[in-house]
């Protein structure tokens, strides 16, 4: 199969790695695997536009129930604080700003939350390219071998 990402941060050495069934991965996607179960997950590293635009649906599509409950809990707490401390006549004007702030928050940190939860479940980077990408993004800290 022809690599659609040729010339996009690729150096003819297949630096983008191979996904399932040999399909090429975009340069900002990492693959993690659970060595005990063989379960494989592929996700983007960096800002999550889907979470920014459609929160909390990406958590549902990824079956990421832990982060869904965390996100719903934080959003409920923020909405309660907003309703308690912002007077009623100013609430309508400030609602858009608060929603934009919440969307930016989830867009900025959701992919990191997803990977960190996977690492807590026993997942590890599947290949060197994914390990390097996750390390550079500060999602993965290599375990020191003493």
Short mmCIF file of N, CA, C and O in Angstrom, two decimals:
data_model
loop_
_atom_site.label_atom_id
_atom_site.label_comp_id
_atom_site.label_asym_id
_atom_site.label_seq_id
_atom_site.Cartn_x
_atom_site.Cartn_y
_atom_site.Cartn_z
N UNK A 1 0.84 -1.18 0.00
CA UNK A 1 0.00 0.00 0.00
C UNK A 1 0.88 1.24 0.00
O UNK A 1 1.89 1.30 0.70
N UNK A 2 0.49 2.23 -0.76
CA UNK A 2 1.25 3.47 -0.82
C UNK A 2 1.06 4.26 0.46
O UNK A 2 -0.05 4.38 0.98
N UNK A 3 2.13 4.84 0.97
CA UNK A 3 2.10 5.59 2.21
C UNK A 3 1.60 7.02 1.95
O UNK A 3 2.28 7.80 1.29
N UNK A 4 0.40 7.40 2.44
CA UNK A 4 -0.11 8.75 2.18
C UNK A 4 0.65 9.82 2.96
O UNK A 4 0.47 11.00 2.71
N UNK A 5 1.51 9.42 3.90
CA UNK A 5 2.24 10.39 4.70
C UNK A 5 3.67 10.57 4.22
O UNK A 5 4.48 11.18 4.90
N UNK A 6 4.00 10.03 3.04
CA UNK A 6 5.34 10.20 2.49
C UNK A 6 5.63 11.69 2.34
O UNK A 6 4.81 12.44 1.86
N UNK A 7 6.81 12.08 2.75
CA UNK A 7 7.18 13.48 2.62
C UNK A 7 6.66 14.33 3.76
O UNK A 7 6.94 15.51 3.83
N UNK A 8 5.91 13.76 4.68
CA UNK A 8 5.38 14.51 5.82
C UNK A 8 6.04 13.97 7.07
O UNK A 8 5.56 13.04 7.69
N UNK A 9 7.21 14.51 7.37
CA UNK A 9 8.02 14.07 8.51
C UNK A 9 8.41 12.59 8.36
O UNK A 9 8.44 11.86 9.32
N UNK A 10 8.67 12.17 7.16
CA UNK A 10 9.10 10.79 6.92
C UNK A 10 10.38 10.85 6.10
O UNK A 10 10.55 11.70 5.25
N UNK A 11 11.27 9.93 6.34
CA UNK A 11 12.59 9.99 5.70
C UNK A 11 12.92 8.74 4.89
O UNK A 11 14.04 8.27 4.92
N UNK A 12 11.98 8.18 4.21
CA UNK A 12 12.15 6.98 3.39
C UNK A 12 12.56 5.75 4.19
O UNK A 12 12.81 4.71 3.63
N UNK A 13 12.66 5.86 5.49
CA UNK A 13 12.96 4.71 6.33
C UNK A 13 11.71 4.28 7.09
O UNK A 13 11.81 3.61 8.10
N UNK A 14 10.55 4.70 6.62
CA UNK A 14 9.28 4.41 7.28
C UNK A 14 9.32 4.86 8.73
O UNK A 14 8.99 4.13 9.64
N UNK A 15 9.75 6.12 8.91
CA UNK A 15 9.86 6.69 10.25
C UNK A 15 8.50 6.84 10.92
O UNK A 15 8.42 7.03 12.12
N UNK A 16 7.43 6.78 10.16
CA UNK A 16 6.09 6.89 10.74
C UNK A 16 5.61 5.59 11.35
O UNK A 16 4.56 5.55 11.96
N UNK A 17 6.32 4.53 11.16
CA UNK A 17 5.91 3.26 11.75
C UNK A 17 4.76 2.65 10.99
O UNK A 17 4.21 3.22 10.06
N UNK A 18 4.40 1.48 11.40
CA UNK A 18 3.29 0.78 10.77
C UNK A 18 2.22 0.52 11.80
O UNK A 18 2.50 0.10 12.91
N UNK A 19 1.00 0.76 11.40
CA UNK A 19 -0.13 0.46 12.25
C UNK A 19 -0.57 -0.98 12.02
O UNK A 19 0.16 -1.79 11.47
N UNK A 20 -1.79 -1.28 12.43
CA UNK A 20 -2.31 -2.63 12.23
C UNK A 20 -2.37 -2.98 10.74
O UNK A 20 -2.66 -2.14 9.91
N UNK A 21 -2.08 -4.19 10.42
CA UNK A 21 -2.06 -4.72 9.06
C UNK A 21 -1.15 -3.90 8.13
O UNK A 21 -1.39 -3.81 6.94
N UNK A 22 -0.11 -3.28 8.69
CA UNK A 22 0.86 -2.57 7.88
C UNK A 22 0.41 -1.21 7.38
O UNK A 22 1.09 -0.62 6.55
N UNK A 23 -0.71 -0.70 7.87
CA UNK A 23 -1.16 0.61 7.44
C UNK A 23 -0.29 1.69 8.07
O UNK A 23 0.08 1.60 9.23
N UNK A 24 0.06 2.74 7.33
CA UNK A 24 0.91 3.79 7.88
C UNK A 24 0.15 4.64 8.90
O UNK A 24 -1.05 4.82 8.81
N UNK A 25 0.90 5.15 9.88
CA UNK A 25 0.32 6.03 10.90
C UNK A 25 0.76 7.47 10.65
O UNK A 25 1.88 7.70 10.21
N UNK A 26 -0.10 8.43 10.95
CA UNK A 26 0.34 9.83 10.89
C UNK A 26 1.48 10.04 11.89
O UNK A 26 1.60 9.32 12.87
N UNK A 27 2.32 11.04 11.66
CA UNK A 27 3.49 11.23 12.51
C UNK A 27 3.17 11.58 13.96
O UNK A 27 4.01 11.38 14.83
N UNK A 28 1.99 12.08 14.26
CA UNK A 28 1.67 12.46 15.64
C UNK A 28 0.77 11.44 16.34
O UNK A 28 0.10 11.75 17.30
N UNK A 29 0.76 10.21 15.86
CA UNK A 29 -0.01 9.12 16.49
C UNK A 29 0.97 8.11 17.08
O UNK A 29 1.99 7.81 16.48
N UNK A 30 0.62 7.58 18.24
CA UNK A 30 1.45 6.59 18.90
C UNK A 30 0.64 5.31 19.13
O UNK A 30 -0.58 5.36 19.28
N UNK A 31 1.34 4.21 19.17
CA UNK A 31 0.74 2.90 19.39
C UNK A 31 1.21 2.38 20.74
O UNK A 31 2.40 2.40 21.03
N UNK A 32 0.26 1.92 21.55
CA UNK A 32 0.59 1.30 22.82
C UNK A 32 -0.05 -0.08 22.86
O UNK A 32 -1.08 -0.32 22.23
N UNK A 33 0.58 -0.98 23.59
CA UNK A 33 0.10 -2.36 23.66
C UNK A 33 0.17 -2.83 25.11
O UNK A 33 1.05 -2.42 25.86
N UNK A 34 -0.78 -3.68 25.47
CA UNK A 34 -0.76 -4.31 26.78
C UNK A 34 -0.12 -5.68 26.58
O UNK A 34 -0.70 -6.55 25.93
N UNK A 35 1.09 -5.90 27.13
CA UNK A 35 1.77 -7.17 26.87
C UNK A 35 1.04 -8.39 27.43
O UNK A 35 1.20 -9.49 26.91
N UNK A 36 0.24 -8.20 28.46
CA UNK A 36 -0.47 -9.34 29.05
C UNK A 36 -1.63 -9.80 28.20
O UNK A 36 -1.87 -10.99 28.04
N UNK A 37 -2.39 -8.85 27.66
CA UNK A 37 -3.59 -9.20 26.89
C UNK A 37 -3.39 -9.10 25.38
O UNK A 37 -4.20 -9.61 24.63
N UNK A 38 -2.35 -8.38 24.94
CA UNK A 38 -2.15 -8.17 23.51
C UNK A 38 -3.03 -7.08 22.95
O UNK A 38 -3.04 -6.85 21.74
N UNK A 39 -3.78 -6.38 23.80
CA UNK A 39 -4.66 -5.30 23.37
C UNK A 39 -3.82 -4.14 22.84
O UNK A 39 -2.87 -3.71 23.48
N UNK A 40 -4.20 -3.61 21.67
CA UNK A 40 -3.46 -2.56 21.00
C UNK A 40 -4.32 -1.31 20.91
O UNK A 40 -5.50 -1.40 20.55
N UNK A 41 -3.76 -0.15 21.24
CA UNK A 41 -4.49 1.13 21.14
C UNK A 41 -3.64 2.10 20.35
O UNK A 41 -2.42 2.19 20.54
N UNK A 42 -4.27 2.86 19.48
CA UNK A 42 -3.62 3.90 18.69
C UNK A 42 -4.37 5.19 18.94
O UNK A 42 -5.60 5.23 18.83
N UNK A 43 -3.64 6.25 19.27
CA UNK A 43 -4.28 7.54 19.51
C UNK A 43 -3.29 8.66 19.21
O UNK A 43 -2.08 8.45 19.14
N UNK A 44 -3.84 9.85 19.07
CA UNK A 44 -3.05 11.03 18.76
C UNK A 44 -2.33 11.51 20.00
O UNK A 44 -2.82 11.40 21.12
N UNK A 45 -1.17 12.12 19.80
CA UNK A 45 -0.42 12.77 20.86
C UNK A 45 -0.52 14.27 20.59
O UNK A 45 -0.25 14.73 19.49
N UNK A 46 -0.95 15.03 21.59
CA UNK A 46 -1.06 16.48 21.44
C UNK A 46 -2.49 16.94 21.65
O UNK A 46 -3.31 16.25 22.26
N UNK A 47 -2.80 18.12 21.13
CA UNK A 47 -4.11 18.74 21.32
C UNK A 47 -5.20 17.89 20.68
O UNK A 47 -5.07 17.44 19.54
N UNK A 48 -6.29 17.68 21.39
CA UNK A 48 -7.40 16.87 20.90
C UNK A 48 -8.52 17.78 20.37
O UNK A 48 -9.30 18.32 21.14
N UNK A 49 -8.56 17.92 19.05
CA UNK A 49 -9.59 18.76 18.45
C UNK A 49 -10.99 18.15 18.63
O UNK A 49 -11.97 18.88 18.77
N UNK A 50 -11.07 16.83 18.63
CA UNK A 50 -12.38 16.21 18.82
C UNK A 50 -12.90 16.47 20.23
O UNK A 50 -14.09 16.68 20.43
N UNK A 51 -12.02 16.47 21.21
CA UNK A 51 -12.44 16.76 22.58
C UNK A 51 -12.81 18.24 22.71
O UNK A 51 -13.72 18.59 23.44
N UNK A 52 -12.10 19.11 22.02
CA UNK A 52 -12.40 20.54 22.03
C UNK A 52 -13.79 20.82 21.45
O UNK A 52 -14.56 21.58 22.00
N UNK A 53 -14.09 20.14 20.35
CA UNK A 53 -15.35 20.42 19.66
C UNK A 53 -16.53 19.60 20.17
O UNK A 53 -17.66 20.09 20.17
N UNK A 54 -16.29 18.37 20.59
CA UNK A 54 -17.40 17.45 20.88
C UNK A 54 -17.33 16.81 22.26
O UNK A 54 -17.82 15.70 22.44
N UNK A 55 -16.70 17.48 23.24
CA UNK A 55 -16.57 16.81 24.54
C UNK A 55 -17.96 16.49 25.09
O UNK A 55 -18.87 17.26 24.88
N UNK A 56 -18.13 15.37 25.72
CA UNK A 56 -17.24 14.28 26.10
C UNK A 56 -17.33 13.07 25.17
O UNK A 56 -16.96 11.98 25.57
N UNK A 57 -17.79 13.23 23.94
CA UNK A 57 -18.00 12.09 23.05
C UNK A 57 -16.75 11.27 22.73
O UNK A 57 -16.85 10.05 22.62
N UNK A 58 -15.56 11.86 22.55
CA UNK A 58 -14.38 11.01 22.28
C UNK A 58 -14.12 9.99 23.38
O UNK A 58 -13.67 8.88 23.09
N UNK A 59 -14.43 10.32 24.62
CA UNK A 59 -14.23 9.34 25.70
C UNK A 59 -15.18 8.16 25.53
O UNK A 59 -14.82 7.02 25.80
N UNK A 60 -16.38 8.43 25.06
CA UNK A 60 -17.36 7.36 24.85
C UNK A 60 -16.93 6.48 23.67
O UNK A 60 -16.98 5.25 23.75
N UNK A 61 -16.47 7.09 22.57
CA UNK A 61 -16.05 6.33 21.40
C UNK A 61 -14.83 5.48 21.69
O UNK A 61 -14.64 4.42 21.07
N UNK A 62 -13.97 5.91 22.61
CA UNK A 62 -12.78 5.13 22.97
C UNK A 62 -13.06 4.17 24.12
O UNK A 62 -12.17 3.46 24.54
N UNK A 63 -14.28 4.15 24.62
CA UNK A 63 -14.65 3.33 25.79
C UNK A 63 -13.76 3.65 26.98
O UNK A 63 -13.35 2.78 27.72
N UNK A 64 -13.49 4.94 27.15
CA UNK A 64 -12.63 5.43 28.21
C UNK A 64 -13.51 5.92 29.37
O UNK A 64 -13.64 7.11 29.61
N UNK A 65 -14.11 4.97 30.07
CA UNK A 65 -15.13 5.30 31.08
C UNK A 65 -14.53 6.03 32.28
O UNK A 65 -15.18 6.89 32.87
N UNK A 66 -13.31 5.69 32.66
CA UNK A 66 -12.66 6.35 33.79
C UNK A 66 -12.53 7.85 33.54
O UNK A 66 -12.92 8.67 34.37
N UNK A 67 -11.97 8.23 32.38
CA UNK A 67 -11.80 9.64 32.08
C UNK A 67 -13.14 10.33 31.83
O UNK A 67 -13.28 11.52 32.10
N UNK A 68 -14.12 9.60 31.32
CA UNK A 68 -15.45 10.19 31.15
C UNK A 68 -16.02 10.62 32.49
O UNK A 68 -16.52 11.74 32.64
N UNK A 69 -15.91 9.75 33.50
CA UNK A 69 -16.42 10.10 34.83
C UNK A 69 -15.63 11.25 35.44
O UNK A 69 -16.21 12.13 36.09
N UNK A 70 -14.32 11.27 35.23
CA UNK A 70 -13.51 12.39 35.72
C UNK A 70 -13.94 13.70 35.06
O UNK A 70 -14.11 14.73 35.74
N UNK A 71 -14.13 13.68 33.76
CA UNK A 71 -14.50 14.90 33.03
C UNK A 71 -15.88 15.38 33.44
O UNK A 71 -16.09 16.58 33.68
N UNK A 72 -16.83 14.47 33.55
CA UNK A 72 -18.19 14.86 33.96
C UNK A 72 -18.15 15.43 35.38
O UNK A 72 -18.80 16.45 35.67
N UNK A 73 -17.37 14.82 36.28
CA UNK A 73 -17.26 15.33 37.64
C UNK A 73 -16.66 16.72 37.70
O UNK A 73 -17.17 17.60 38.40
N UNK A 74 -15.60 16.95 36.95
CA UNK A 74 -14.98 18.28 36.93
C UNK A 74 -15.92 19.30 36.31
O UNK A 74 -16.05 20.43 36.82
N UNK A 75 -16.60 18.94 35.23
CA UNK A 75 -17.52 19.89 34.61
C UNK A 75 -18.68 20.23 35.53
O UNK A 75 -19.11 21.39 35.60
N UNK A 76 -19.22 19.24 36.24
CA UNK A 76 -20.29 19.53 37.19
C UNK A 76 -19.81 20.45 38.30
O UNK A 76 -20.52 21.39 38.69
N UNK A 77 -18.61 20.20 38.83
CA UNK A 77 -18.07 21.05 39.88
C UNK A 77 -17.85 22.47 39.38
O UNK A 77 -18.19 23.45 40.08
N UNK A 78 -17.30 22.62 38.17
CA UNK A 78 -17.10 23.96 37.62
C UNK A 78 -18.41 24.69 37.38
O UNK A 78 -18.52 25.90 37.64
N UNK A 79 -19.42 23.97 36.90
CA UNK A 79 -20.73 24.60 36.68
C UNK A 79 -21.37 25.01 38.00
O UNK A 79 -22.01 26.06 38.09
N UNK A 80 -21.21 24.18 39.04
CA UNK A 80 -21.76 24.54 40.35
C UNK A 80 -21.07 25.79 40.89
O UNK A 80 -21.73 26.70 41.40
N UNK A 81 -19.75 25.85 40.79
CA UNK A 81 -19.01 27.04 41.24
C UNK A 81 -19.42 28.27 40.44
O UNK A 81 -19.59 29.36 41.00
N UNK A 82 -19.55 28.09 39.14
CA UNK A 82 -19.97 29.20 38.27
C UNK A 82 -21.33 29.72 38.69
O UNK A 82 -21.54 30.93 38.82
N UNK A 83 -22.28 28.83 38.93
CA UNK A 83 -23.64 29.25 39.32
C UNK A 83 -23.68 29.84 40.72
O UNK A 83 -24.53 30.68 41.01
N UNK A 84 -22.77 29.42 41.59
CA UNK A 84 -22.75 29.95 42.96
C UNK A 84 -22.15 31.35 43.02
O UNK A 84 -22.61 32.19 43.79
N UNK A 85 -21.11 31.60 42.23
CA UNK A 85 -20.35 32.84 42.40
C UNK A 85 -20.60 33.91 41.35
O UNK A 85 -20.18 35.04 41.54
N UNK A 86 -21.26 33.58 40.26
CA UNK A 86 -21.55 34.58 39.24
C UNK A 86 -23.00 35.01 39.39
O UNK A 86 -23.90 34.16 39.35
N UNK A 87 -23.23 36.30 39.58
CA UNK A 87 -24.63 36.76 39.74
C UNK A 87 -25.46 36.44 38.51
O UNK A 87 -24.96 36.36 37.39
N UNK A 88 -26.76 36.25 38.73
CA UNK A 88 -27.68 35.82 37.67
C UNK A 88 -27.68 36.72 36.45
O UNK A 88 -27.78 36.23 35.33
N UNK A 89 -27.56 38.03 36.63
CA UNK A 89 -27.62 38.93 35.48
C UNK A 89 -26.33 38.88 34.65
O UNK A 89 -26.33 39.27 33.49
N UNK A 90 -25.25 38.38 35.20
CA UNK A 90 -23.99 38.28 34.46
C UNK A 90 -23.75 36.88 33.90
O UNK A 90 -22.84 36.67 33.11
N UNK A 91 -24.56 35.92 34.33
CA UNK A 91 -24.36 34.53 33.93
C UNK A 91 -24.48 34.33 32.42
O UNK A 91 -23.70 33.60 31.82
N UNK A 92 -25.47 34.95 31.81
CA UNK A 92 -25.71 34.75 30.38
C UNK A 92 -24.51 35.24 29.57
O UNK A 92 -24.06 34.58 28.64
N UNK A 93 -23.95 36.38 29.95
CA UNK A 93 -22.82 36.94 29.21
C UNK A 93 -21.55 36.12 29.42
O UNK A 93 -20.72 36.01 28.51
N UNK A 94 -21.38 35.52 30.59
CA UNK A 94 -20.14 34.80 30.90
C UNK A 94 -20.18 33.34 30.51
O UNK A 94 -19.13 32.68 30.46
N UNK A 95 -21.34 32.80 30.19
CA UNK A 95 -21.46 31.37 29.90
C UNK A 95 -20.60 30.95 28.71
O UNK A 95 -19.93 29.92 28.76
N UNK A 96 -20.59 31.72 27.66
CA UNK A 96 -19.80 31.39 26.47
C UNK A 96 -18.32 31.31 26.78
O UNK A 96 -17.61 30.42 26.32
N UNK A 97 -17.83 32.26 27.58
CA UNK A 97 -16.41 32.26 27.96
C UNK A 97 -16.06 31.04 28.80
O UNK A 97 -15.00 30.43 28.62
N UNK A 98 -16.95 30.68 29.72
CA UNK A 98 -16.70 29.52 30.56
C UNK A 98 -16.70 28.25 29.72
O UNK A 98 -15.83 27.38 29.87
N UNK A 99 -17.65 28.10 28.81
CA UNK A 99 -17.70 26.91 27.95
C UNK A 99 -16.46 26.82 27.06
O UNK A 99 -15.92 25.73 26.86
N UNK A 100 -15.99 27.96 26.54
CA UNK A 100 -14.78 27.96 25.72
C UNK A 100 -13.57 27.55 26.56
O UNK A 100 -12.73 26.77 26.11
N UNK A 101 -13.49 28.06 27.78
CA UNK A 101 -12.39 27.69 28.67
C UNK A 101 -12.39 26.21 28.99
O UNK A 101 -11.33 25.56 28.99
N UNK A 102 -13.56 25.65 29.26
CA UNK A 102 -13.65 24.21 29.55
C UNK A 102 -13.27 23.40 28.32
O UNK A 102 -12.53 22.41 28.42
N UNK A 103 -13.73 23.81 27.14
CA UNK A 103 -13.38 23.10 25.91
C UNK A 103 -11.88 23.15 25.65
O UNK A 103 -11.27 22.15 25.25
N UNK A 104 -11.24 24.30 25.88
CA UNK A 104 -9.79 24.41 25.71
C UNK A 104 -9.05 23.52 26.71
O UNK A 104 -8.05 22.89 26.37
N UNK A 105 -9.54 23.47 27.93
CA UNK A 105 -8.93 22.62 28.95
C UNK A 105 -8.94 21.17 28.50
O UNK A 105 -7.89 20.50 28.50
N UNK A 106 -10.10 20.65 28.09
CA UNK A 106 -10.17 19.24 27.70
C UNK A 106 -9.41 18.98 26.42
O UNK A 106 -8.80 17.92 26.26
N UNK A 107 -9.43 19.91 25.48
CA UNK A 107 -8.66 19.73 24.26
C UNK A 107 -7.17 19.64 24.54
O UNK A 107 -6.45 18.86 23.91
N UNK A 108 -6.71 20.42 25.51
CA UNK A 108 -5.28 20.47 25.81
C UNK A 108 -4.80 19.24 26.58
O UNK A 108 -3.67 18.79 26.37
N UNK A 109 -5.62 18.67 27.46
CA UNK A 109 -5.10 17.62 28.34
C UNK A 109 -5.72 16.24 28.13
O UNK A 109 -5.23 15.27 28.72
N UNK A 110 -6.74 16.09 27.31
CA UNK A 110 -7.42 14.79 27.25
C UNK A 110 -6.53 13.67 26.73
O UNK A 110 -6.51 12.58 27.29
N UNK A 111 -5.79 13.89 25.64
CA UNK A 111 -4.96 12.80 25.09
C UNK A 111 -3.92 12.36 26.12
O UNK A 111 -3.63 11.17 26.24
N UNK A 112 -3.37 13.31 26.89
CA UNK A 112 -2.43 12.94 27.94
C UNK A 112 -3.13 12.11 29.02
O UNK A 112 -2.61 11.10 29.48
N UNK A 113 -4.35 12.51 29.41
CA UNK A 113 -5.11 11.75 30.40
C UNK A 113 -5.36 10.33 29.90
O UNK A 113 -5.24 9.36 30.66
N UNK A 114 -5.71 10.20 28.63
CA UNK A 114 -6.01 8.89 28.05
C UNK A 114 -4.78 7.98 28.09
O UNK A 114 -4.85 6.84 28.55
N UNK A 115 -3.64 8.50 27.64
CA UNK A 115 -2.42 7.69 27.65
C UNK A 115 -1.98 7.34 29.07
O UNK A 115 -1.59 6.20 29.34
N UNK A 116 -2.04 8.29 29.98
CA UNK A 116 -1.61 8.01 31.36
C UNK A 116 -2.49 6.93 31.99
O UNK A 116 -2.01 6.08 32.73
N UNK A 117 -3.78 6.96 31.69
CA UNK A 117 -4.67 5.91 32.21
C UNK A 117 -4.31 4.56 31.60
O UNK A 117 -4.30 3.54 32.29
N UNK A 118 -4.02 4.54 30.30
CA UNK A 118 -3.60 3.29 29.66
C UNK A 118 -2.31 2.76 30.28
O UNK A 118 -2.18 1.56 30.52
N UNK A 119 -1.37 3.65 30.58
CA UNK A 119 -0.12 3.21 31.20
C UNK A 119 -0.38 2.65 32.59
O UNK A 119 0.26 1.68 33.00
N UNK A 120 -1.33 3.21 33.33
CA UNK A 120 -1.69 2.66 34.63
C UNK A 120 -2.33 1.28 34.51
O UNK A 120 -2.29 0.51 35.46
N UNK A 121 -2.94 1.01 33.37
CA UNK A 121 -3.55 -0.30 33.14
C UNK A 121 -2.55 -1.33 32.63
O UNK A 121 -2.93 -2.48 32.37
N UNK A 122 -1.30 -0.94 32.45
CA UNK A 122 -0.27 -1.89 32.03
C UNK A 122 0.15 -1.76 30.58
O UNK A 122 0.94 -2.57 30.11
N UNK A 123 -0.33 -0.78 29.85
CA UNK A 123 0.07 -0.59 28.46
C UNK A 123 1.48 0.01 28.43
O UNK A 123 1.88 0.74 29.34
N UNK A 124 2.21 -0.30 27.37
CA UNK A 124 3.54 0.25 27.13
C UNK A 124 3.62 0.63 25.65
O UNK A 124 2.85 0.10 24.83
N UNK A 125 4.54 1.53 25.30
CA UNK A 125 4.69 1.86 23.88
C UNK A 125 5.04 0.62 23.06
O UNK A 125 5.84 -0.22 23.48
N UNK A 126 4.41 0.50 21.90
CA UNK A 126 4.56 -0.70 21.09
C UNK A 126 5.85 -0.74 20.29
O UNK A 126 6.33 -1.81 19.95
N UNK A 127 6.42 0.42 19.98
CA UNK A 127 7.64 0.45 19.19
C UNK A 127 8.48 1.66 19.60
O UNK A 127 8.05 2.48 20.40
N UNK A 128 9.68 1.74 19.04
CA UNK A 128 10.60 2.82 19.41
C UNK A 128 10.08 4.18 18.99
O UNK A 128 10.25 5.17 19.70
N UNK A 129 9.45 4.26 17.82
CA UNK A 129 8.91 5.54 17.35
C UNK A 129 7.85 6.06 18.30
O UNK A 129 7.85 7.23 18.68
N UNK A 130 6.94 5.19 18.74
CA UNK A 130 5.90 5.59 19.69
C UNK A 130 6.51 5.97 21.03
O UNK A 130 6.09 6.94 21.66
N UNK A 131 7.51 5.21 21.47
CA UNK A 131 8.18 5.51 22.74
C UNK A 131 8.83 6.90 22.68
O UNK A 131 8.70 7.69 23.61
N UNK A 132 9.50 7.20 21.57
CA UNK A 132 10.15 8.51 21.43
C UNK A 132 9.12 9.64 21.40
O UNK A 132 9.30 10.67 22.04
N UNK A 133 8.04 9.43 20.65
CA UNK A 133 6.99 10.45 20.55
C UNK A 133 6.35 10.70 21.91
O UNK A 133 6.16 11.85 22.32
N UNK A 134 6.03 9.65 22.64
CA UNK A 134 5.39 9.79 23.95
C UNK A 134 6.36 10.39 24.97
O UNK A 134 5.94 11.16 25.84
N UNK A 135 7.64 10.09 24.87
CA UNK A 135 8.63 10.66 25.78
C UNK A 135 8.81 12.15 25.50
O UNK A 135 8.86 12.96 26.44
N UNK A 136 8.91 12.54 24.23
CA UNK A 136 9.06 13.95 23.88
C UNK A 136 7.86 14.78 24.32
O UNK A 136 7.99 15.94 24.69
N UNK A 137 6.66 14.19 24.30
CA UNK A 137 5.44 14.90 24.71
C UNK A 137 5.23 14.84 26.22
O UNK A 137 4.24 15.37 26.72
N UNK A 138 6.14 14.18 26.94
CA UNK A 138 6.06 14.03 28.40
C UNK A 138 4.84 13.22 28.84
O UNK A 138 4.33 13.41 29.93
N UNK A 139 4.39 12.32 28.00
CA UNK A 139 3.31 11.40 28.37
C UNK A 139 3.89 10.15 29.04
O UNK A 139 3.24 9.53 29.85
N UNK A 140 5.09 9.75 28.62
CA UNK A 140 5.71 8.51 29.07
C UNK A 140 7.06 8.83 29.69
O UNK A 140 7.87 9.54 29.11
N UNK A 141 7.28 8.31 30.88
CA UNK A 141 8.57 8.42 31.51
C UNK A 141 9.20 7.04 31.51
O UNK A 141 8.66 6.12 32.12
N UNK A 142 10.33 6.89 30.81
CA UNK A 142 10.96 5.58 30.78
C UNK A 142 11.35 5.15 32.20
O UNK A 142 11.84 5.96 32.98
N UNK A 143 11.10 3.90 32.50
CA UNK A 143 11.46 3.38 33.81
C UNK A 143 12.96 3.18 33.85
O UNK A 143 13.54 2.60 32.93
N UNK A 144 13.58 3.65 34.92
CA UNK A 144 15.03 3.48 35.04
C UNK A 144 15.33 2.04 35.44
O UNK A 144 14.68 1.46 36.30
N UNK A 145 16.30 1.49 34.78
CA UNK A 145 16.70 0.11 35.09
C UNK A 145 17.89 0.18 36.03
O UNK A 145 18.99 0.54 35.63
N UNK A 146 17.66 -0.13 37.29
CA UNK A 146 18.72 -0.06 38.30
C UNK A 146 19.56 -1.29 38.28
O UNK A 146 19.16 -2.37 38.14
#
